[in-house]
Tab-separated table of C-alpha atoms and ligand atoms in Angstrom:
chain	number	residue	atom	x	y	z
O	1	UNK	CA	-50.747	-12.016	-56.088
O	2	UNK	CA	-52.558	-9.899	-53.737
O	3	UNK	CA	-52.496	-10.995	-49.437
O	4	UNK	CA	-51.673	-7.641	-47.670
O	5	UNK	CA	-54.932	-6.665	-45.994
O	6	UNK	CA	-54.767	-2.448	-47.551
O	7	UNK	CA	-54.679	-3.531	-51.063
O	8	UNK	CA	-57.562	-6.594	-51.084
O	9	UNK	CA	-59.440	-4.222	-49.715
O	10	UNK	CA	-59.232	-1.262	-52.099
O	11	UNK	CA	-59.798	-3.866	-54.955
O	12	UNK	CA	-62.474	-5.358	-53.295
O	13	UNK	CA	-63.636	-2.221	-52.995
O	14	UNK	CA	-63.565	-1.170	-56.536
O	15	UNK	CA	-65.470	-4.315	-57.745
O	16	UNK	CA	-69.447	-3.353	-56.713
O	17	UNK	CA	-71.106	-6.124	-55.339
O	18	UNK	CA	-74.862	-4.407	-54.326
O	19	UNK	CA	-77.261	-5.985	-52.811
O	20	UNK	CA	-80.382	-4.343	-54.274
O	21	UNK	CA	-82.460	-5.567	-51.524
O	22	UNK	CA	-85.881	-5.492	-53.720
O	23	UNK	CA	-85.449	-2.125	-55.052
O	24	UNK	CA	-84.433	-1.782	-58.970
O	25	UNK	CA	-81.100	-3.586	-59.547
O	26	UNK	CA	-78.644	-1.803	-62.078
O	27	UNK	CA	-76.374	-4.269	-63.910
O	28	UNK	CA	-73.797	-2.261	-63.557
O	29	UNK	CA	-73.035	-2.319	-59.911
O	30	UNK	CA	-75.657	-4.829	-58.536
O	31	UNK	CA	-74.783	-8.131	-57.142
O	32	UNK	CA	-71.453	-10.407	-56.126
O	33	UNK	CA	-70.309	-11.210	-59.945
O	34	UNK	CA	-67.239	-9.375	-59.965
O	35	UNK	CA	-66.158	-10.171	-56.451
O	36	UNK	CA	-66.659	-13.445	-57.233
O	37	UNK	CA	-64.659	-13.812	-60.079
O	38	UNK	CA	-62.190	-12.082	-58.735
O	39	UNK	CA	-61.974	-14.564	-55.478
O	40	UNK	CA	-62.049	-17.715	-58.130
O	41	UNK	CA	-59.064	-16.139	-60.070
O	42	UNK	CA	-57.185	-15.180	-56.362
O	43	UNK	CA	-57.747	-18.534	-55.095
O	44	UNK	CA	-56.730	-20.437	-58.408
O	45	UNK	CA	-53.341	-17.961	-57.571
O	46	UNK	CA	-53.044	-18.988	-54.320
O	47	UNK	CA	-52.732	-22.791	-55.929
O	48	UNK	CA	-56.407	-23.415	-54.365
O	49	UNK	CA	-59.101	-24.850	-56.554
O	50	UNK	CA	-62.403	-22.972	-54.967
O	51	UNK	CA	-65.330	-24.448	-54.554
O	52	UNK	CA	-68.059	-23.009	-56.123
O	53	UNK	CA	-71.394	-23.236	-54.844
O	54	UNK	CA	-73.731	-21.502	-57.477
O	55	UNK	CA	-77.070	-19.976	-55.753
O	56	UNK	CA	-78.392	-18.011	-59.161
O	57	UNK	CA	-76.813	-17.034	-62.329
O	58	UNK	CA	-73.843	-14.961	-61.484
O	59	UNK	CA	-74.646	-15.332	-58.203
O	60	UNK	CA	-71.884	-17.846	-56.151
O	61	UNK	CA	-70.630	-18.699	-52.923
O	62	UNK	CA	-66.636	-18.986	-53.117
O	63	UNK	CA	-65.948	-22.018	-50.551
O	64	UNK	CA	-61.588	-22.465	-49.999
O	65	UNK	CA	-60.612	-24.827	-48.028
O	66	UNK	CA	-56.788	-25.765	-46.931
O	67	UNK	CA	-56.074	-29.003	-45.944
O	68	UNK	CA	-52.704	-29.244	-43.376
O	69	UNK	CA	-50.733	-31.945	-45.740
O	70	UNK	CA	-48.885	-32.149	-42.309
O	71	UNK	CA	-51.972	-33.747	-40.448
O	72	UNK	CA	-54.412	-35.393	-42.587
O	73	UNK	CA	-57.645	-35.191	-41.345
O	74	UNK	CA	-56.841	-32.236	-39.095
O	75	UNK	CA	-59.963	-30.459	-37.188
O	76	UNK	CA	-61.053	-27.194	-39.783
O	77	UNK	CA	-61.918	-23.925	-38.321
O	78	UNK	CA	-64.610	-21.938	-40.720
O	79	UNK	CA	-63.971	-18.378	-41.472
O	80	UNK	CA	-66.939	-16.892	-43.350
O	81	UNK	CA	-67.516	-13.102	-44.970
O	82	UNK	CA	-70.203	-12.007	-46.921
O	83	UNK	CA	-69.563	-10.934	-50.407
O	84	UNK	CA	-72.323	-8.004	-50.988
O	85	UNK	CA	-72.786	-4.245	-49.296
O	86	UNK	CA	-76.132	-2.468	-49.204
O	87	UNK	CA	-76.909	-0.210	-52.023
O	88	UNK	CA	-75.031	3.074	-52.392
O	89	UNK	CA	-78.140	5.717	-53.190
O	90	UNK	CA	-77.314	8.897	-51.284
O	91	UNK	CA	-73.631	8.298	-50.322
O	92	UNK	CA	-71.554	11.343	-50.290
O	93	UNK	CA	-68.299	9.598	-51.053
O	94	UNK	CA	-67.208	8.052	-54.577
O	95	UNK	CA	-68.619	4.371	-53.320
O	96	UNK	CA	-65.967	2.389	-55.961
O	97	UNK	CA	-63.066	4.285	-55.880
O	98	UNK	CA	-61.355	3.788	-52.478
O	99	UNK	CA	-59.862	6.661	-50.741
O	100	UNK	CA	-57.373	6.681	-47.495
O	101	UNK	CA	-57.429	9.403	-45.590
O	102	UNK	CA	-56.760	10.144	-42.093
O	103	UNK	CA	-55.665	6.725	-41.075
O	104	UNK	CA	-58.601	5.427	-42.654
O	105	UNK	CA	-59.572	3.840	-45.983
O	106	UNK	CA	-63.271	5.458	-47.460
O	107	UNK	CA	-65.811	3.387	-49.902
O	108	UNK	CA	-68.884	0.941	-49.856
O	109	UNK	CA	-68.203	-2.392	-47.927
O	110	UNK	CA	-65.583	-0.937	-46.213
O	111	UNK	CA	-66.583	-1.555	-42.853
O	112	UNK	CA	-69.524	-3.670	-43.810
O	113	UNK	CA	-67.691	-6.630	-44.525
O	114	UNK	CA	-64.998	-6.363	-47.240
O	115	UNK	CA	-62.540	-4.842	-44.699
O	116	UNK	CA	-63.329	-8.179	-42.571
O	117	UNK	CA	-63.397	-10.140	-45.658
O	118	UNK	CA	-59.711	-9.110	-46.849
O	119	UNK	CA	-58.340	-9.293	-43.524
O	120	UNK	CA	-59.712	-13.161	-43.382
O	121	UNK	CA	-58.106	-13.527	-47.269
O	122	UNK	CA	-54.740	-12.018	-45.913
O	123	UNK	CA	-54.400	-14.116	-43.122
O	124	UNK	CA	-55.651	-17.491	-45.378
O	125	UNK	CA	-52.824	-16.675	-47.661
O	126	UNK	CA	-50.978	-16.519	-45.213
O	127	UNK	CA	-51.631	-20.250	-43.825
O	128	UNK	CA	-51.678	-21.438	-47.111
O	129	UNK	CA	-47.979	-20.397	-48.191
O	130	UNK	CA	-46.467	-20.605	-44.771
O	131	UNK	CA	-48.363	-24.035	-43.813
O	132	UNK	CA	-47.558	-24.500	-40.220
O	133	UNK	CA	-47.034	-27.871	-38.850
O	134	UNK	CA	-49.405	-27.772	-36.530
O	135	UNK	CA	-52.012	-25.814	-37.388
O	136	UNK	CA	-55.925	-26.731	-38.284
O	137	UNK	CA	-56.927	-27.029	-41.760
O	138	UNK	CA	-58.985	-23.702	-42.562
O	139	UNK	CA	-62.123	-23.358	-44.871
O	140	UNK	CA	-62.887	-19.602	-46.115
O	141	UNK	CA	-66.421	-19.356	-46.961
O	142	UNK	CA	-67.396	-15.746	-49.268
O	143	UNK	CA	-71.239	-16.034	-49.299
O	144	UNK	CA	-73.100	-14.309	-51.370
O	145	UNK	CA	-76.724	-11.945	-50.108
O	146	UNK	CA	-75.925	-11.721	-46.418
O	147	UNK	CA	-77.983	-8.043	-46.940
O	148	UNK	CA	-81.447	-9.553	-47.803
O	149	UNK	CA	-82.783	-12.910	-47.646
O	150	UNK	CA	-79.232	-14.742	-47.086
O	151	UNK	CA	-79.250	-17.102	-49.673
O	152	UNK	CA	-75.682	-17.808	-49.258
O	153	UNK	CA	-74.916	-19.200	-45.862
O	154	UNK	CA	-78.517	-21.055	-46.200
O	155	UNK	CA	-76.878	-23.241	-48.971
O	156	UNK	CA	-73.396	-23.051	-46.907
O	157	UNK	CA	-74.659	-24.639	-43.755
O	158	UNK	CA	-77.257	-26.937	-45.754
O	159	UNK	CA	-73.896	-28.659	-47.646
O	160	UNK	CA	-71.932	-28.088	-44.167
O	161	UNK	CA	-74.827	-30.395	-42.287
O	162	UNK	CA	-75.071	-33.174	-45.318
O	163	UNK	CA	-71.958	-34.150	-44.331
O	164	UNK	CA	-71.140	-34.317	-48.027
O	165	UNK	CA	-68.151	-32.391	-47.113
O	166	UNK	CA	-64.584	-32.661	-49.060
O	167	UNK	CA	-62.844	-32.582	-45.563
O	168	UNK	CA	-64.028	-32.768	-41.330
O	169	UNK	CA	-67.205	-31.006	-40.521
O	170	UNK	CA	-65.603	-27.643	-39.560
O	171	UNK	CA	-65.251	-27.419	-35.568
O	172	UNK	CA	-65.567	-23.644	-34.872
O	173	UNK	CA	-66.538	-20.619	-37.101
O	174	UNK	CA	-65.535	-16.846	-36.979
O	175	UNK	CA	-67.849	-15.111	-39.018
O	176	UNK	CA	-66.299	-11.916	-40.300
O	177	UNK	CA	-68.356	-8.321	-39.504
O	178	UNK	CA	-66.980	-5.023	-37.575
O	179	UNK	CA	-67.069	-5.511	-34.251
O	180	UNK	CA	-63.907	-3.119	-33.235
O	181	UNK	CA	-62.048	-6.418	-32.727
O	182	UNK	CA	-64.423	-7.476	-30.013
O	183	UNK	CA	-65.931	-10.773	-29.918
O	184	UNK	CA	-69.886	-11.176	-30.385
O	185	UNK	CA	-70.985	-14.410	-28.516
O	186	UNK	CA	-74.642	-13.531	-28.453
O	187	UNK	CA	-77.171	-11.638	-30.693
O	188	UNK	CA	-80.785	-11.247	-30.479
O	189	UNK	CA	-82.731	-12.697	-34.108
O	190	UNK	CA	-85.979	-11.247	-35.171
O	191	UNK	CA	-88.759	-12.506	-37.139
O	192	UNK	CA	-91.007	-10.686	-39.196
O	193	UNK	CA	-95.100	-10.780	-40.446
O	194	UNK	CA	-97.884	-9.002	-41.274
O	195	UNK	CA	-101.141	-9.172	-39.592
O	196	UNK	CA	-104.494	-8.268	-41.598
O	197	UNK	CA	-107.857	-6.956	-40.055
O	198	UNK	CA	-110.850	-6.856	-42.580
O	199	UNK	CA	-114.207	-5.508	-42.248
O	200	UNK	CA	-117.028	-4.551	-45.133
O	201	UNK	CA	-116.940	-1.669	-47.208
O	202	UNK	CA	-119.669	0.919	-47.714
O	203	UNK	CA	-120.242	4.212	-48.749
O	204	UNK	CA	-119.030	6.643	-45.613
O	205	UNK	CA	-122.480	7.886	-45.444
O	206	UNK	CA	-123.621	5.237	-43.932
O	207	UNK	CA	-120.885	3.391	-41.504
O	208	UNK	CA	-123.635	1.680	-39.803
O	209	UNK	CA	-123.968	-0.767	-42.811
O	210	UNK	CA	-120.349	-1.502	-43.136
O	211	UNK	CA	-117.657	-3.190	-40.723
O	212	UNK	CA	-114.745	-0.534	-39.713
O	213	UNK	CA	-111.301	-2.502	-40.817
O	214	UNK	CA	-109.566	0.402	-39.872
O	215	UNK	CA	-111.612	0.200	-36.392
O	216	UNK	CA	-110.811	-3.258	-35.988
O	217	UNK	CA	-107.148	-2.954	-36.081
O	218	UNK	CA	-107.043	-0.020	-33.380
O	219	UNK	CA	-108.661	-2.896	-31.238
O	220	UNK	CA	-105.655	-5.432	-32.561
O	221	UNK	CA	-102.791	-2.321	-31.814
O	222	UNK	CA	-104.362	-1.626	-28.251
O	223	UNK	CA	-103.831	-5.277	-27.578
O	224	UNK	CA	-100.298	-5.502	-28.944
O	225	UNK	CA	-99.388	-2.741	-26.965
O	226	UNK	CA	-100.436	-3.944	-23.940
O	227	UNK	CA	-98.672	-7.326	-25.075
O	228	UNK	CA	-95.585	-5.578	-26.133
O	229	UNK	CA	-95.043	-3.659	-22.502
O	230	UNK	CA	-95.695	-7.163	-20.771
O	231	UNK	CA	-92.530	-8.673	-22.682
O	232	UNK	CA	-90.361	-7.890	-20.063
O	233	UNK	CA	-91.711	-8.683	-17.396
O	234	UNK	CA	-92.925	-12.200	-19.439
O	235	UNK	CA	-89.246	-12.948	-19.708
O	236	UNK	CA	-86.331	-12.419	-18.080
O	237	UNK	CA	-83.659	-10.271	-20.445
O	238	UNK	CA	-80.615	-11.901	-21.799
O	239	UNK	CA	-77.424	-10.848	-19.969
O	240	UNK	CA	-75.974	-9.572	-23.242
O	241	UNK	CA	-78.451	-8.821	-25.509
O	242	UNK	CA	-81.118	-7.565	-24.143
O	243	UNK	CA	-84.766	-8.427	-23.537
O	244	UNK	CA	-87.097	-9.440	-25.821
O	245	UNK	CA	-89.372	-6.697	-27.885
O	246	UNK	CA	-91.762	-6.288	-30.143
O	247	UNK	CA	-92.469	-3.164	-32.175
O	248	UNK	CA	-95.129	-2.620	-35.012
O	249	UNK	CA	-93.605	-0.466	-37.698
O	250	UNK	CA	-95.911	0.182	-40.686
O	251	UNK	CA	-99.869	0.343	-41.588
O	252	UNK	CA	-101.589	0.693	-43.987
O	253	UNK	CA	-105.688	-0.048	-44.972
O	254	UNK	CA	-108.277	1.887	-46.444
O	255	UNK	CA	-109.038	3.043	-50.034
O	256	UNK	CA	-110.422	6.467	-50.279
O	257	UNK	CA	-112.060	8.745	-47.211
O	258	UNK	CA	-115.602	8.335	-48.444
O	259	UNK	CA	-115.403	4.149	-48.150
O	260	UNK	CA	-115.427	2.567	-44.598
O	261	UNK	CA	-112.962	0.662	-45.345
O	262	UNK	CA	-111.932	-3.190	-46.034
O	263	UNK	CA	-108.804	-3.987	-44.731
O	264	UNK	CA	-106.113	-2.619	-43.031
O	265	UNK	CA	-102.577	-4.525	-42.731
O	266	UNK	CA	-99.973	-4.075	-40.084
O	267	UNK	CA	-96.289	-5.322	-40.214
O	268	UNK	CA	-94.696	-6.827	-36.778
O	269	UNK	CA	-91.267	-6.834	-35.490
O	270	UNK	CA	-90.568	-9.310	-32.469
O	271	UNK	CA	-86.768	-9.801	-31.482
O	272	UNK	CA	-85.649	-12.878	-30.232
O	273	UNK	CA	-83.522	-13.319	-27.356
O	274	UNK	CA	-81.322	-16.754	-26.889
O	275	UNK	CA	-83.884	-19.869	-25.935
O	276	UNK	CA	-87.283	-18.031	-28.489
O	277	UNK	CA	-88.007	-19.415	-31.537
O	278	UNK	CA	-89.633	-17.504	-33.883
O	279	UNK	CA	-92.595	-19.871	-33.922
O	280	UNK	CA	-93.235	-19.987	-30.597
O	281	UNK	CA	-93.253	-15.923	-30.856
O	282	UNK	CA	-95.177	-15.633	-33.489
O	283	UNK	CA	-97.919	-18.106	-31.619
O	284	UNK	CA	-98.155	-15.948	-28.614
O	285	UNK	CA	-99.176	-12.812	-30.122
O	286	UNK	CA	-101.881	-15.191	-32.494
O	287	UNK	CA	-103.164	-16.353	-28.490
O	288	UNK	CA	-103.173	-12.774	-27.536
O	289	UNK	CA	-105.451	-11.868	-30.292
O	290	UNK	CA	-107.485	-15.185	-30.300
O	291	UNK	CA	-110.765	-13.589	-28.068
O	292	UNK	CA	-111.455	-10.505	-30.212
O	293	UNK	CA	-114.432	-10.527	-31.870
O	294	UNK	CA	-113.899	-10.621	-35.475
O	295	UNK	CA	-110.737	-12.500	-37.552
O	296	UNK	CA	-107.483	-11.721	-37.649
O	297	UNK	CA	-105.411	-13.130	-40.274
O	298	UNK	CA	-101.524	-13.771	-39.315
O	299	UNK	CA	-99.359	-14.085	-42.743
O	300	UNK	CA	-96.159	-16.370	-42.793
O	301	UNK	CA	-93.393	-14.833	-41.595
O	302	UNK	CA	-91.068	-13.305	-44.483
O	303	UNK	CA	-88.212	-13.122	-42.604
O	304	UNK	CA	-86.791	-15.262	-39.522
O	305	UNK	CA	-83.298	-14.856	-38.171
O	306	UNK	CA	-82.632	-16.667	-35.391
O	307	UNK	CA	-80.592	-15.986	-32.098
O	308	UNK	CA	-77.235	-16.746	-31.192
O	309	UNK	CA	-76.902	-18.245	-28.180
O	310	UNK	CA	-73.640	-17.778	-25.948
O	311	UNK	CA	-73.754	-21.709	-24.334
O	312	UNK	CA	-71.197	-23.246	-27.292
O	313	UNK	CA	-68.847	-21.384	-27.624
O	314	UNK	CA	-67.208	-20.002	-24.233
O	315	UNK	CA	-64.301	-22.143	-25.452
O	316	UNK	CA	-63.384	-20.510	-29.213
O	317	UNK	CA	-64.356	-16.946	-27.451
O	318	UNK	CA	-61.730	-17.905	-24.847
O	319	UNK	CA	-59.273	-19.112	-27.524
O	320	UNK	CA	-59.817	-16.078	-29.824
O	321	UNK	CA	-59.315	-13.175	-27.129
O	322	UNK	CA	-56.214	-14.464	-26.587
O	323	UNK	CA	-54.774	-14.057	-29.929
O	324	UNK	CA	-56.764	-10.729	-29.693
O	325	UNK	CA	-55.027	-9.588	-26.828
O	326	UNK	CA	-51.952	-10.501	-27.822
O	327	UNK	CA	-52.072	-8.267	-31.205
O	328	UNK	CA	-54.319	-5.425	-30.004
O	329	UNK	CA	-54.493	-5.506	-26.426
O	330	UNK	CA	-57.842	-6.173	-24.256
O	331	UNK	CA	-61.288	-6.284	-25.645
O	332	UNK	CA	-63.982	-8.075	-24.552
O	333	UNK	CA	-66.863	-10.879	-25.279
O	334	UNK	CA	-70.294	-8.773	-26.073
O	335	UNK	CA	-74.037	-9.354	-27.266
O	336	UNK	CA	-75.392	-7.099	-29.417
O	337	UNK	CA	-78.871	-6.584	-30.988
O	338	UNK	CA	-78.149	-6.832	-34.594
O	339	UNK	CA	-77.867	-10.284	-36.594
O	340	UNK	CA	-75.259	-12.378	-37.972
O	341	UNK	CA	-74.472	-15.521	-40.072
O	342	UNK	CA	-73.229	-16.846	-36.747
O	343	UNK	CA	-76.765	-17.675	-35.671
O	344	UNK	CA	-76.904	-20.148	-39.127
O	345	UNK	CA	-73.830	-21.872	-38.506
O	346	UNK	CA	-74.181	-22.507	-34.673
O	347	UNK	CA	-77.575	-24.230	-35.789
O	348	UNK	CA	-75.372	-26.953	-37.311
O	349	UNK	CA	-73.630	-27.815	-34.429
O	350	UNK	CA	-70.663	-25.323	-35.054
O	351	UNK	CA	-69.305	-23.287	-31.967
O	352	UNK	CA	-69.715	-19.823	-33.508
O	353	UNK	CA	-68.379	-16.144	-32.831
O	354	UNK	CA	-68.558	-12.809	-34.871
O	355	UNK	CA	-64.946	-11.258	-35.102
O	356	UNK	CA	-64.080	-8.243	-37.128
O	357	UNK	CA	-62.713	-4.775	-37.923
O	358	UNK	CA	-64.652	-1.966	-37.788
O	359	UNK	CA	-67.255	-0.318	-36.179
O	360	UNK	CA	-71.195	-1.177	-36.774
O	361	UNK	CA	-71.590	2.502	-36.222
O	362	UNK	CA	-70.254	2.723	-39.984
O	363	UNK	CA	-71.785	0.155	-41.802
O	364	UNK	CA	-74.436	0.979	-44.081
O	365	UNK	CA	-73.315	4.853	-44.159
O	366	UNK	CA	-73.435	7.123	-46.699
O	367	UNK	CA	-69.222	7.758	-45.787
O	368	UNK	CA	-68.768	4.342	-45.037
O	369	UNK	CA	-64.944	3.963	-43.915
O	370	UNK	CA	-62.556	1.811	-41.888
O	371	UNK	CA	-59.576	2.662	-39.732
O	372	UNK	CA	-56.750	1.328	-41.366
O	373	UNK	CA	-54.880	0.426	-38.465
O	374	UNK	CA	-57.656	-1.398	-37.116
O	375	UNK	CA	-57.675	-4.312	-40.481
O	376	UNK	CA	-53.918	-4.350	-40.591
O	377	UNK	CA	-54.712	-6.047	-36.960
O	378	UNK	CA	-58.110	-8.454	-37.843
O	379	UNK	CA	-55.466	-10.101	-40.530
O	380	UNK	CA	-52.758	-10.749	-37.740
O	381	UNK	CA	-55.367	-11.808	-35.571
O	382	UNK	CA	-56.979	-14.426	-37.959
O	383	UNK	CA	-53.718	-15.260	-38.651
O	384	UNK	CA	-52.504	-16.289	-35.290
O	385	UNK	CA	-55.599	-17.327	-34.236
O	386	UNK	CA	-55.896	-20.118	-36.694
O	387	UNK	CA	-52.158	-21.254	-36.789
O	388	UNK	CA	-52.145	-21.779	-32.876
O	389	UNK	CA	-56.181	-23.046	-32.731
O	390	UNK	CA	-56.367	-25.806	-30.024
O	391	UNK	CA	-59.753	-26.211	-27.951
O	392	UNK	CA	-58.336	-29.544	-26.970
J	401	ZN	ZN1	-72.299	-7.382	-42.851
C-alpha cells in the first residue's frame, strides 16, 4: 500500500476532487467521490476501519482514528485536510496528470491541500504500523468542501462537540494547508452580506416623481466609507493579523437608463480580527446607517468565518516548532489574513494550529505546484510531532 509522501500525492492528484463553488459542476471531475473512495480503500489497507461521515450523496468526510493499544484511553491529537481543490478553468498545466519537474511536483491540489493531505497520510501510516509506546492516539480527519460553504468540518466539529465520540475528545489539532512549514496561530475571519437601497421607479423624464435607489445608495457608500477609514482607529490591530477592514466589492441596481430606478444592492466584506464576531460587525455598520432618511435593508449574512485567536494554543505552537526545527531548521509562529478550518475546531475547545507544505502564493494557480523537498519534510514533521506529543 501506498505511505511515501511523492506517490499519495501524484495519485491524489490524479483523482479530481473540484469544488465547483456554484458555477456548473461536470461529473466528470467535480467533487470528493474518488478521493474518497480511494481514502476508504487506503485506510481499510492500513487495517483501519474509517469512519464515514456522509454530508450528500457521494459527498463524505473520511474520519481515521488510531487508538495506542499501548495506553488505552490515551489523549488524541486531530490532524485534518480538506479533500477538494478549486476548479481548474484556465490552468495552463494538465490539472490530473502530475508532473515533477525542477524539484517540484505540478497539478491541481498540489499545494492547496493534497500535498498537506498526503504528507499527514504518510506520517499516519507511519504511527499506525510502527505504533510507538508512547505516543498519543491520532485521528485523521479528510473533510470534504473546505473551498465553498465548508460543509465538512461543520459536521466534523458538530460530532467532535456531542461528545458522541468513539475515543477522547481530541486535545490539539493541526489542520493541514501550505504554510512553508510555518505555523499559523492566528487568522483574521470575514463575514459577508448584502445591503439593499430601494426607491420608486418612474419614467427618467420625470425624476421628480420617483425616489433615486441608485441616489440613495451613494448616500449609504459615502457613509461606509467614512465608517470603513474609522476601523482602525475604532480598534486596535491584531499583532499578527492585522487590523480590522471592511471593503464593498460589487453593485449593482437599476433596470434600463430611461427608469429612475428601484433598487440598487451592494455586497460587504468586513474581516474579523481575534475578539469580533461577525454579529457584532455586522450590527455596527446597521447603527452607522440607522439615521439616514429612507430604509436600508441588511440581508443575512451568506458567509461567516470566524477568527482564530492565538490565546490556546501557545503550548501545541511551542510543541510543534520543535519537531519543525528539528527536521527543517527555524521557522516561525505567524498570522495571516486568509481563513482556515482551524478557526472551527478551536471553537470546540480544541487548541488549534495550521501546519503545512507549500506556499499560499501557489494555491489556487493556474500552475499550481509544490516543492518536493518541502512535503518529503511536512510527513517527517507530522510524524515526529505526533509520536513525541506531550503538552503535559
Ligand atoms: Zn486549502
Amino acid at each position: 500500500m501506498l505511505s511515501e509522501p511523492v506517490e499519495l500525492l501524484k495519485t491524489l492528484i490524479a483523482l479530481p476532487s473540484v469544488n465547483p463553488m456554484g458555477g456548473e459542476a461536470d461529473p466528470e471531475i467535480c467533487f470528493e467521490t474518488r478521493v474518497t473512495e480511494f481514502l476508504i480503500n487506503w485506510s481499510r489497507q492500513l487495517g483501519i476501519e474509517p469512519i464515514i461521515q456522509e454530508i450528500e450523496e457521494g459527498r463524505s468526510n473520511v474520519v481515521l482514528l488510531w487508538e495506542n493499544p499501548h495506553q488505552p484511553n490515551s489523549e488524541v491529537i486531530l490532524l485534518d485536510a480538506h479533500q477538494d481543490t478549486v476548479p481548474v478553468a484556465g490552468m495552463t498545466i494538465e490539472p490530473f496528470k502530475p508532473v515533477v519537474q525542477d524539484a517540484k511536483m505540478f497539478g491541481r491540489g498540489a499545494c492547496d491541500v493534497k500535498g498537506g493531505l498526503a504528507a499527514m497520510m504518510s506520517a499516519f501510516a507511519r504511527i499506525v504500523q510502527k505504533a510507538p509506546p508512547d505516543a498519543p492516539s491520532v485521528m485523521l480527519s479528510c473533510t470534504i468542501d473546505e473551498e465553498a460553504t465548508t460543509m465538512g468540518i461543520n459536521a466534523l466539529t458538530n460530532w467532535l462537540s456531542t461528545g458522541d465520540l468513539p475515543c477522547p475528545k481530541p486535545v490539539a489539532a493541526v489542520i493541514a494547508e501550505p504554510t512553508e512549514l510555518d505555523i499559523i496561530v492566528t487568522h483574521r475571519g470575514v463575514v459577508r452580506w448584502k445591503i439593499e437601497a430601494s426607491g420608486t421607479a418612474c419614467h427618467s423624464s420625470t425624476p421628480e416623481l420617483g425616489e433615486n435607489a441608485i441616489y440613495r445608495m451613494g448616500q449609504v457608500l459615502n457613509r461606509i466609507e467614512k465608517y470603513a477609514e474609522s476601523l482602525p482607529t475604532q480598534k486596535p490591530a491584531h499583532p499578527k493579523c492585522g487590523p480590522s477592514t471592511l471593503s464593498v466589492g460589487r453593485i449593482g441596481g437599476g433596470a434600463s437608463v430611461n427608469i429612475v430606478p428601484e433598487e440598487c444592492w451592494i455586497e460587504v466584506d468586513r474581516r474579523l480580527i481575534p475578539g469580533e464576531t461577525a454579529q457584532e460587525a455586522q450590527q455596527a455598520v446597521i447603527d452607522e446607517l440607522q439615521s439616514l432618511p429612507f430604509e436600508v435593508i441588511h440581508h443575512q449574512p451568506w458567509l461567516i468565518s470566524a477568527p482564530l485567536p492565538d490565546d490556546e494554543n501557545e503550548a501545541l505552537a511551542t510543541s510543534l516548532l520543535k519537531s519543525i526545527d528539528e527536521v527543517a531548521g527555524p521557522h516561525e509562529t505567524i498570522g495571516v489574513a486568509f481563513g482556515t478550518h482551524a478557526s472551527r475546531t478551536a471553537r470546540v475547545g480544541i487548541p488549534s494550529v495550521v501546519f503545512g507544505p507549500g506556499n499560499i502564493a501557489q494555491a489556487h494557480t493556474k500552475d499550481e505546484w509544490i516543492e518536493i523537498r518541502q512535503l518529503q519534510q511536512a510527513a517527517e514533521i507530522y510524524y515526529q510531532f505526533c509520536k513525541s506529543f506531550n503538552v503535559r
